[in-house]
Coordinates of C-alpha atoms in Angstrom, one line a residue:
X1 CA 37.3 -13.1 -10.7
X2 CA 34.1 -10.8 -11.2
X3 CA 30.8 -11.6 -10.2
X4 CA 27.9 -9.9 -11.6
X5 CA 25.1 -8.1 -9.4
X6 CA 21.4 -8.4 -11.6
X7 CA 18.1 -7.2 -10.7
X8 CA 16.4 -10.2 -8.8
X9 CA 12.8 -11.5 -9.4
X10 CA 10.3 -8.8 -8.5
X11 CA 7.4 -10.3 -7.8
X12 CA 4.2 -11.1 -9.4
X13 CA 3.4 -8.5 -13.0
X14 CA 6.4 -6.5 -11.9
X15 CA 8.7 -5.8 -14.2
X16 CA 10.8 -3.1 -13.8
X17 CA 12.2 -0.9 -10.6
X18 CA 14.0 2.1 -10.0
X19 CA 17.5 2.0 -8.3
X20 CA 16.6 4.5 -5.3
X21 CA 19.9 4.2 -3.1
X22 CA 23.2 2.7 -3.2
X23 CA 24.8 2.0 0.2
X24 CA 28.5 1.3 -1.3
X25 CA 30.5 2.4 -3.8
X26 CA 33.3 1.5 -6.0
X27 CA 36.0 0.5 -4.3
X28 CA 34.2 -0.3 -1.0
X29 CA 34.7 -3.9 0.8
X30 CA 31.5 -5.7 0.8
X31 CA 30.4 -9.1 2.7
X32 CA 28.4 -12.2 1.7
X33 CA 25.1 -10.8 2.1
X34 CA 25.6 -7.5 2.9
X35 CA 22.9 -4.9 1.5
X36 CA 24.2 -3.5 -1.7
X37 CA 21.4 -1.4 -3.3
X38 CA 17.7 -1.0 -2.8
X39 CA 14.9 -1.1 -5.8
X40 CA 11.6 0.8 -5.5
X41 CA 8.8 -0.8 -7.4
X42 CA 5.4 -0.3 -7.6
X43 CA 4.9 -1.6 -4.7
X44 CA 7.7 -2.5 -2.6
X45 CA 11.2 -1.3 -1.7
X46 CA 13.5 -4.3 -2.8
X47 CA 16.6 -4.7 -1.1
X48 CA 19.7 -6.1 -3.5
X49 CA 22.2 -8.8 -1.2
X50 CA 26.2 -8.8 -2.3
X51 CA 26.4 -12.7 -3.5
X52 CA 29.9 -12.7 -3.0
X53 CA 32.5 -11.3 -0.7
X54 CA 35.2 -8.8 -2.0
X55 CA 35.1 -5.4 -3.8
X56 CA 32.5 -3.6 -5.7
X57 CA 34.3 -2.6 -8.9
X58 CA 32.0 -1.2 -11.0
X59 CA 28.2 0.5 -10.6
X60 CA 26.2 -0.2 -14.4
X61 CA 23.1 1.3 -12.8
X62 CA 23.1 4.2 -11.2
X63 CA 20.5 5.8 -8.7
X64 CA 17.6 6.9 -10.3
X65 CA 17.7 4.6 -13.5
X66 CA 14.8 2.3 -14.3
X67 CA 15.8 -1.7 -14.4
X68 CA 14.1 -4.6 -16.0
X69 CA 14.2 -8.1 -14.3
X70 CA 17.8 -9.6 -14.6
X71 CA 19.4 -5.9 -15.6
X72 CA 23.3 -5.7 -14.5
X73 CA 23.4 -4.0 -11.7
X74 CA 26.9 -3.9 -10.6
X75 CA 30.1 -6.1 -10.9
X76 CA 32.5 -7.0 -7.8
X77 CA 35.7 -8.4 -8.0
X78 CA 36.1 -11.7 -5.5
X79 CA 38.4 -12.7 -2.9
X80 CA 41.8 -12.0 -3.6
X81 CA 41.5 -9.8 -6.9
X82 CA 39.4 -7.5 -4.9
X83 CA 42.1 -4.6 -3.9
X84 CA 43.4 -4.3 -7.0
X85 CA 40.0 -2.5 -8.3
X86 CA 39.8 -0.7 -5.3
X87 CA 43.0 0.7 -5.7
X88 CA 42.2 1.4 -9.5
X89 CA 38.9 3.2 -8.8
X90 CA 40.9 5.4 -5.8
X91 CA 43.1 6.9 -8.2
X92 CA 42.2 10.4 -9.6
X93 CA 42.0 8.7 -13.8
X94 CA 40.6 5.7 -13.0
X95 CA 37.5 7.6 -11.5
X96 CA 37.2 10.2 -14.1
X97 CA 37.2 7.2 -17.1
X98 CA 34.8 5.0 -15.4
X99 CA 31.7 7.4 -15.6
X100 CA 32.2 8.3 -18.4
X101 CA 31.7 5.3 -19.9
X102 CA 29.0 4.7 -17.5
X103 CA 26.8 6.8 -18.7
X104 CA 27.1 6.8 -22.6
X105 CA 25.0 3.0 -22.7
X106 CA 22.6 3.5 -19.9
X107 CA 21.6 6.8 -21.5
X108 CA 21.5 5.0 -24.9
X109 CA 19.3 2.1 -23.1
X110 CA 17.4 5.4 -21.4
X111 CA 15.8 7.1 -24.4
X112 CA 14.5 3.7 -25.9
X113 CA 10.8 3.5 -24.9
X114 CA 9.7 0.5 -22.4
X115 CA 9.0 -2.7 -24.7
X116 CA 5.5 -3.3 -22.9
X117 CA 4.9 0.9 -23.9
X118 CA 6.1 0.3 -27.4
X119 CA 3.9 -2.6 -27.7
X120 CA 1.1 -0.7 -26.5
X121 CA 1.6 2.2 -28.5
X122 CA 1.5 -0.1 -31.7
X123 CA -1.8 -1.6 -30.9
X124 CA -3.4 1.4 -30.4
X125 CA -1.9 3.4 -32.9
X126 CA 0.0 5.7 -30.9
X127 CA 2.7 7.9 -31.8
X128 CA 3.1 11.0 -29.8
X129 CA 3.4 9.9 -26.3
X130 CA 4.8 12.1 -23.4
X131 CA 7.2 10.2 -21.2
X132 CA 7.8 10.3 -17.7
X133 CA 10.6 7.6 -17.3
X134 CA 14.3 8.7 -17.5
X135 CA 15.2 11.0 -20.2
X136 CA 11.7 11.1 -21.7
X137 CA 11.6 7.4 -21.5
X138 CA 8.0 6.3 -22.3
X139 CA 6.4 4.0 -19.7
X140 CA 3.7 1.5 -20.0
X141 CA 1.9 4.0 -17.4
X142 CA 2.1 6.4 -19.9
X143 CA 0.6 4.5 -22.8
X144 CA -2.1 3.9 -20.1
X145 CA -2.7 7.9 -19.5
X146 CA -2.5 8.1 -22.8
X147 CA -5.4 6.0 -23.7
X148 CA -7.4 6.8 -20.4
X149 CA -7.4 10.7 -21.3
X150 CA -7.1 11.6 -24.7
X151 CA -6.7 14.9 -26.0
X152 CA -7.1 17.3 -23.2
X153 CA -5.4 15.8 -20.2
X154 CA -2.1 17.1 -21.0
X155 CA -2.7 20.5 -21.5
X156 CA -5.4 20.8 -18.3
X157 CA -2.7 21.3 -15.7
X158 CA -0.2 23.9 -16.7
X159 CA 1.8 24.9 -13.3
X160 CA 0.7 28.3 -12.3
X161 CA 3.8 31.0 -12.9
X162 CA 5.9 31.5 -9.4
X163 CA 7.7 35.0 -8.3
X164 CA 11.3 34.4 -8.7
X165 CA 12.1 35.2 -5.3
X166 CA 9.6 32.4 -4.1
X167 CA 10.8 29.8 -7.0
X168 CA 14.8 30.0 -5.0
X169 CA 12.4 28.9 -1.6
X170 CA 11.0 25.6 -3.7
X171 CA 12.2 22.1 -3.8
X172 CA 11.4 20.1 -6.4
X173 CA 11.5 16.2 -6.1
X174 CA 10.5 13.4 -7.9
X175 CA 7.6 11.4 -7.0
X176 CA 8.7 7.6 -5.6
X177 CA 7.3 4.7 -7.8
X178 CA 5.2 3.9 -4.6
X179 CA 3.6 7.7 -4.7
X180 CA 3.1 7.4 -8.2
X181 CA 1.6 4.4 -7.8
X182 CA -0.7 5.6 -5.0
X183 CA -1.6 8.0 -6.8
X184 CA -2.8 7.0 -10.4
X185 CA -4.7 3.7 -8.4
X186 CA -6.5 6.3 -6.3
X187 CA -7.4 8.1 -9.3
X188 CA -8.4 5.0 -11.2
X189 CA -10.5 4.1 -8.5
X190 CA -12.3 7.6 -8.8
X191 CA -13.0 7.5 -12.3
X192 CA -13.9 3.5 -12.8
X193 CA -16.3 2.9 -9.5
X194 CA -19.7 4.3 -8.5
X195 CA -18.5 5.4 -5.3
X196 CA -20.9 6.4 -2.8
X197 CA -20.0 6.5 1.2
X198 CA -22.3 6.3 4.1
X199 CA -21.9 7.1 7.8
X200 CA -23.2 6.1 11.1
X201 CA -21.8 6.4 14.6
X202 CA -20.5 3.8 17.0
X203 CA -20.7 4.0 20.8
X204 CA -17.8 2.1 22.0
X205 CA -18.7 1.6 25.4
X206 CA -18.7 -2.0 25.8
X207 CA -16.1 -2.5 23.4
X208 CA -13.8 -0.3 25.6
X209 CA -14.8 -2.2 29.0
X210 CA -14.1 -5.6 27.7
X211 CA -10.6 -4.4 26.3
X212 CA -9.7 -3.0 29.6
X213 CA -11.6 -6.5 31.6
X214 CA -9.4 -8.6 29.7
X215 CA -6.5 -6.9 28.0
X216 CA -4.1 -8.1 31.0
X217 CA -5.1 -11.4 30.7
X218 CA -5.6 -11.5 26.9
X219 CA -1.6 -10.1 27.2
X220 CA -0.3 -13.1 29.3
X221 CA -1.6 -15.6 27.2
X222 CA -1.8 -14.7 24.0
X223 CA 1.7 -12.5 24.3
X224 CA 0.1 -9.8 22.1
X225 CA -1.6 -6.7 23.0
X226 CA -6.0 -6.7 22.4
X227 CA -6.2 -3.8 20.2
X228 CA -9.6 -2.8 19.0
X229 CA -8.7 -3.5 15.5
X230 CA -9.7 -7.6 16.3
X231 CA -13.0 -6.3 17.3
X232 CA -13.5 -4.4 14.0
X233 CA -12.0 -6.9 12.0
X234 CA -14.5 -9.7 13.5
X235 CA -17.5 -6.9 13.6
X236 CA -16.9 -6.5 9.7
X237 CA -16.9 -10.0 8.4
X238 CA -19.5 -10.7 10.8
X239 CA -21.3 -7.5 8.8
X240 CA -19.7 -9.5 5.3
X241 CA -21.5 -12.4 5.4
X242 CA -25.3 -10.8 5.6
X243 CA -23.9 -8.0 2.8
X244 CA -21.9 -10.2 0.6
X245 CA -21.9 -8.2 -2.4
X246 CA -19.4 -5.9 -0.4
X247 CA -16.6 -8.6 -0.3
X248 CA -17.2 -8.9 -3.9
X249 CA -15.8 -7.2 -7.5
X250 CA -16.8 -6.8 -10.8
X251 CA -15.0 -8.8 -13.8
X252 CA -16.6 -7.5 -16.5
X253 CA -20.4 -8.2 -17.0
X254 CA -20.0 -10.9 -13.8
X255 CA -19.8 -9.8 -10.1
X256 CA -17.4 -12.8 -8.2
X257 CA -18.7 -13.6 -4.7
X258 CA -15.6 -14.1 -2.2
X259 CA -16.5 -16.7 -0.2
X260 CA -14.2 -15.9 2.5
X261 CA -12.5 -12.4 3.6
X262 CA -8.8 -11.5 3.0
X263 CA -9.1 -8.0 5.1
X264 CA -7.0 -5.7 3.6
X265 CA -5.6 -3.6 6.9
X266 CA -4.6 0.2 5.5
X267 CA -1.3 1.4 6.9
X268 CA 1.0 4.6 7.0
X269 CA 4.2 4.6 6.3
X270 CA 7.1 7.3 5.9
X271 CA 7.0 6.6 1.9
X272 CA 3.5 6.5 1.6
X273 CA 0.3 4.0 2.1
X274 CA 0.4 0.7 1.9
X275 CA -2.3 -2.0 2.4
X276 CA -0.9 -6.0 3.6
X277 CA -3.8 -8.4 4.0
X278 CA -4.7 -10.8 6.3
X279 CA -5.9 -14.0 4.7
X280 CA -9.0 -15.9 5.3
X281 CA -9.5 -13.6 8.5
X282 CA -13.2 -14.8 8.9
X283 CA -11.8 -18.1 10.3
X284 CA -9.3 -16.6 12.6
X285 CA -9.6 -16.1 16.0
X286 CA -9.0 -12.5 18.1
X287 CA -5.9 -13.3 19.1
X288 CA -4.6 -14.6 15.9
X289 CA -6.2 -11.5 14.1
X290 CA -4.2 -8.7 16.4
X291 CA -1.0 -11.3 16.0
X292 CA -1.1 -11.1 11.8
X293 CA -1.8 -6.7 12.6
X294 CA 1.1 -6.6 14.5
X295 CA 3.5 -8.6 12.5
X296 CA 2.1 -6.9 9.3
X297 CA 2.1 -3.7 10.7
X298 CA 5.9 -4.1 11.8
X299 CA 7.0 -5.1 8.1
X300 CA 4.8 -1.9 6.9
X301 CA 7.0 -0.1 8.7
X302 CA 10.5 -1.2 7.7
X303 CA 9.5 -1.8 4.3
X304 CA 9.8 -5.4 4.4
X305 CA 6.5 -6.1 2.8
X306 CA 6.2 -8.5 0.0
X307 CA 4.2 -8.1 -2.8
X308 CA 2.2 -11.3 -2.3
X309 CA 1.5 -10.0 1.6
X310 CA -0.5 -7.3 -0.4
X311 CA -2.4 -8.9 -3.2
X312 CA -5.6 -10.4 -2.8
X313 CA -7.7 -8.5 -0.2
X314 CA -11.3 -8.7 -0.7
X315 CA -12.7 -5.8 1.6
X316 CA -10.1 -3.1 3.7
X317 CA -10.4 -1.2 6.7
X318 CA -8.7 2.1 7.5
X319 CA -8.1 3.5 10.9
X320 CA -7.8 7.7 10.6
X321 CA -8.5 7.6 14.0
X322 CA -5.0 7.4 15.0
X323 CA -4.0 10.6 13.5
X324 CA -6.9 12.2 14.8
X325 CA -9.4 12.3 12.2
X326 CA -13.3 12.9 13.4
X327 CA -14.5 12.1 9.7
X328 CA -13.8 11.7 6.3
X329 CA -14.5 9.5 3.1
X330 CA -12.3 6.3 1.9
X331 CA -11.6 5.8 -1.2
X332 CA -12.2 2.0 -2.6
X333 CA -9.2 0.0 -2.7
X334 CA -9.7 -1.7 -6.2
X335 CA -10.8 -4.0 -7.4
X336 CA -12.4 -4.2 -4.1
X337 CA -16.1 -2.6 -3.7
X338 CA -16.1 -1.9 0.2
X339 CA -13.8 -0.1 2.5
X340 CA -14.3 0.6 6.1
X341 CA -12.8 4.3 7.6
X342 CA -12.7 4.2 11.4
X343 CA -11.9 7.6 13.4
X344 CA -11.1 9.4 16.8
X345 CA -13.1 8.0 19.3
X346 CA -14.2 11.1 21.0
X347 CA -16.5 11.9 24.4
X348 CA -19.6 13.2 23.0
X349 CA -23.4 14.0 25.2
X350 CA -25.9 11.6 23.9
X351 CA -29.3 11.3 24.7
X352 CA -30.2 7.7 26.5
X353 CA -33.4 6.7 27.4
X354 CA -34.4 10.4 28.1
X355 CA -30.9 11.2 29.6
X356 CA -28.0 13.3 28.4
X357 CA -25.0 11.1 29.0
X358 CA -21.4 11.4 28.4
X359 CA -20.3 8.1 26.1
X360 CA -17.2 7.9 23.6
X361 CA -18.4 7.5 20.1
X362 CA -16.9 6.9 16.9
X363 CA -18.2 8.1 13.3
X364 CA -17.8 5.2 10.9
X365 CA -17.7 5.7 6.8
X366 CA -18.4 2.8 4.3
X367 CA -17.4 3.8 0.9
X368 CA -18.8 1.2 -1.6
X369 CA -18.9 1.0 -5.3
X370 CA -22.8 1.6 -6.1
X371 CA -22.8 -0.5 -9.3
X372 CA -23.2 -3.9 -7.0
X373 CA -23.9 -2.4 -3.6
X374 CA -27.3 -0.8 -3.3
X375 CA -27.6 2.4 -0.6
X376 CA -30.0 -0.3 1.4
X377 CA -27.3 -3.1 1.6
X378 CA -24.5 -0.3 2.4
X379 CA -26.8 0.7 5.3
X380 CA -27.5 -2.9 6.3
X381 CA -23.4 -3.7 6.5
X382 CA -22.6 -0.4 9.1
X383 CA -25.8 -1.2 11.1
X384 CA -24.5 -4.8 11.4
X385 CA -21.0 -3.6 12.5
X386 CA -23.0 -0.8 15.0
X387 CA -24.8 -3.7 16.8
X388 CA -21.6 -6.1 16.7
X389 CA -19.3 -3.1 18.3
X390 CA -21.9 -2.0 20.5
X391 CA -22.9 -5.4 22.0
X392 CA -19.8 -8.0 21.5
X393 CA -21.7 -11.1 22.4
X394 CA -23.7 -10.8 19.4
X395 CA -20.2 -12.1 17.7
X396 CA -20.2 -15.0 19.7
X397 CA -23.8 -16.1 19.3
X398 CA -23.7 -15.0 15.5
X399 CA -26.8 -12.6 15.7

């Protein structure tokens, strides 16, 4: 009996994945359960579960081919019949025949344009569309380029020529959906907001001796380590609710007021950035706040984020500081129209009441989109998050 393998429910607007690795192989045992595939989506890595137990038979879709919801993904063969395959596919015909039929239909399903593209392309009278999907396959990204940058775009970025013996040093590899992804949202974000940042400069002082007071303590009870994350995270919505217009986005001709903070927490991982959010973090407490980092962070990390874990932020921080950086600029995190970049805390000489003292300070940047955040309210939101930072019982007492 054969069981077929399909591309599973994707998550919210997603459609379509690319298969990025296959851990078996025809003619390999598998186990109820036991990771078959993984799918790279705009978002996040997808891992494919075996539903039965016995012997993969046949791979329809091969790494590096792009799959709709439900696609066939691979067939195994159950229980009992499951050797007889396997000893079909270890023979020296049997693996020559099967990919060659392989590829003949996913290379006929390769070349026909996306149906979202096609439909895009129609409504917008499109004709000559440059494709970046397998085999020329036009994307609904593309249509989207398209549109966004007539004319010119294409021909603005020819590769400049390489010596031949440098072009043998090269490697050339294909972006991952995520990068891609990244990439054009980062670039969308340029080219749709106003974006302006701002900077001040944070002596973290007291934060620093309450941490160390009470991080032993916090520890024992809470089981989680006080990081200063909590202290930014309540220090920002703290900032939010004086400032509101930087928890809030544009739709159109209306700006929507979020009255509450999903704090989108920015987070580096070996296939690129990625940003989970915390929701309704303005009613949580410290040690709830560092709890949902942690666990977040964790799931960053091995690629286990869903896509729900990173829709809906309203405003996002981003912590450069731990690779070192002294300063530099966020960019918004759409449709979002604030974003918070912390850095290196760093021992600098300041001058105190008359006195040049040693203190660790921190440069803060608040990148806001100036079509509903004025340079006055921008200011306003990193002073509140100075005095919060610099003085934590003003959190407590709300001042």
């Amino acid at each position: 009996m054969s069981t077929e393998v399909r591309v599973p429910t994707l998550g919210e607007s997603v459609t379509e994945a690319t298969v990025a690795t296959w851990f078996k192989q025809p003619g390999d045992a598998v186990a109820v359960d036991e990771m078959l595939c993984e799918l790279e989506t705009d978002k996040v890595t997808v891992e494919v579960p075996s539903p039965v137990a016995g012997t993969l038979s046949e791979i329809v879709a091969a790494e590096g081919d792009t799959v709709g919801v439900d696609a066939l993904l691979a067939q195994i063969a159950e229980g009992d019949a499951a050797p007889a395959p396997a000893k079909a596919d270890a023979g020296a015909p049997a693996t020559k025949e099967a990919p060659a039929e392989a590829p003949a239909p996913a290379a006929a399903k390769d070349v026909e344009d996306a149906p979202s593209a096609k439909k895009l392309m129609a409504e917008n009278n499109l004709t000559d569309v440059t494709g970046t999907g397998k085999d020329g396959r036009v994307m609904k990204e593309d249509v989207l380029n398209a549109l966004a940058s007539p004319a010119p775009a294409p021909a603005a970025a020819p590769r400049a020529p390489v010596a031949a013996d440098q072009a043998a040093r090269e490697e050339r590899v294909k972006m991952t959906r995520l990068r891609q992804t990244i990439a054009k949202r980062l670039k969308d974000s340029q080219n749709t907001a106003a974006m302006l940042t701002t900077y001040n400069e944070v002596d973290m002082t007291e934060v620093m001796a309450l941490r160390n007071e009470y991080k032993d303590l916090f520890l024992k009870k809470h089981g989680v380590k006080l990081g200063f994350m909590s202290f930014f995270t309540k220090a920002c919505v703290h900032a939010l609710r004086e400032v509101p217009e930087v928890n809030a986005e544009i739709d159109g001709t209306d700006i929507v007021y979020k009255n509450y903070v999903n704090m989108g927490i920015a987070a580096g991982t070996p296939t690129g950035l990625v940003v989970p959010v915390i929701n309704d973090a303005d009613a949580m407490s410290f040690a709830a706040i560092e709890k949902a980092i942690a666990e977040k962070g964790a799931k960053a990390r091995d690629g286990k984020l869903s896509m729900a874990e990173m829709q809906g932020g309203t405003f996002t921080i981003s912590n450069g500081g731990v690779y070192g950086s002294l300063m530099s600029s966020p960019i918004l995190n759409p449709p979002q129209s604030g974003i918070l970049g912390m850095h290196k805390i760093q021992e600098r000489p300041m001058a105190i009441n008359g006195q040049v003292v040693i203190r660790p300070m921190m440069y803060l940047a608040l990148s806001y989109d100036h079509r509903i955040v004025d340079g006055k309210g921008a200011v306003t939101f990193l002073v509140r998050v100075k005095e919060a930072l610099e003085d934590p019982r003003r959190l407590l007492m709300d001042l």
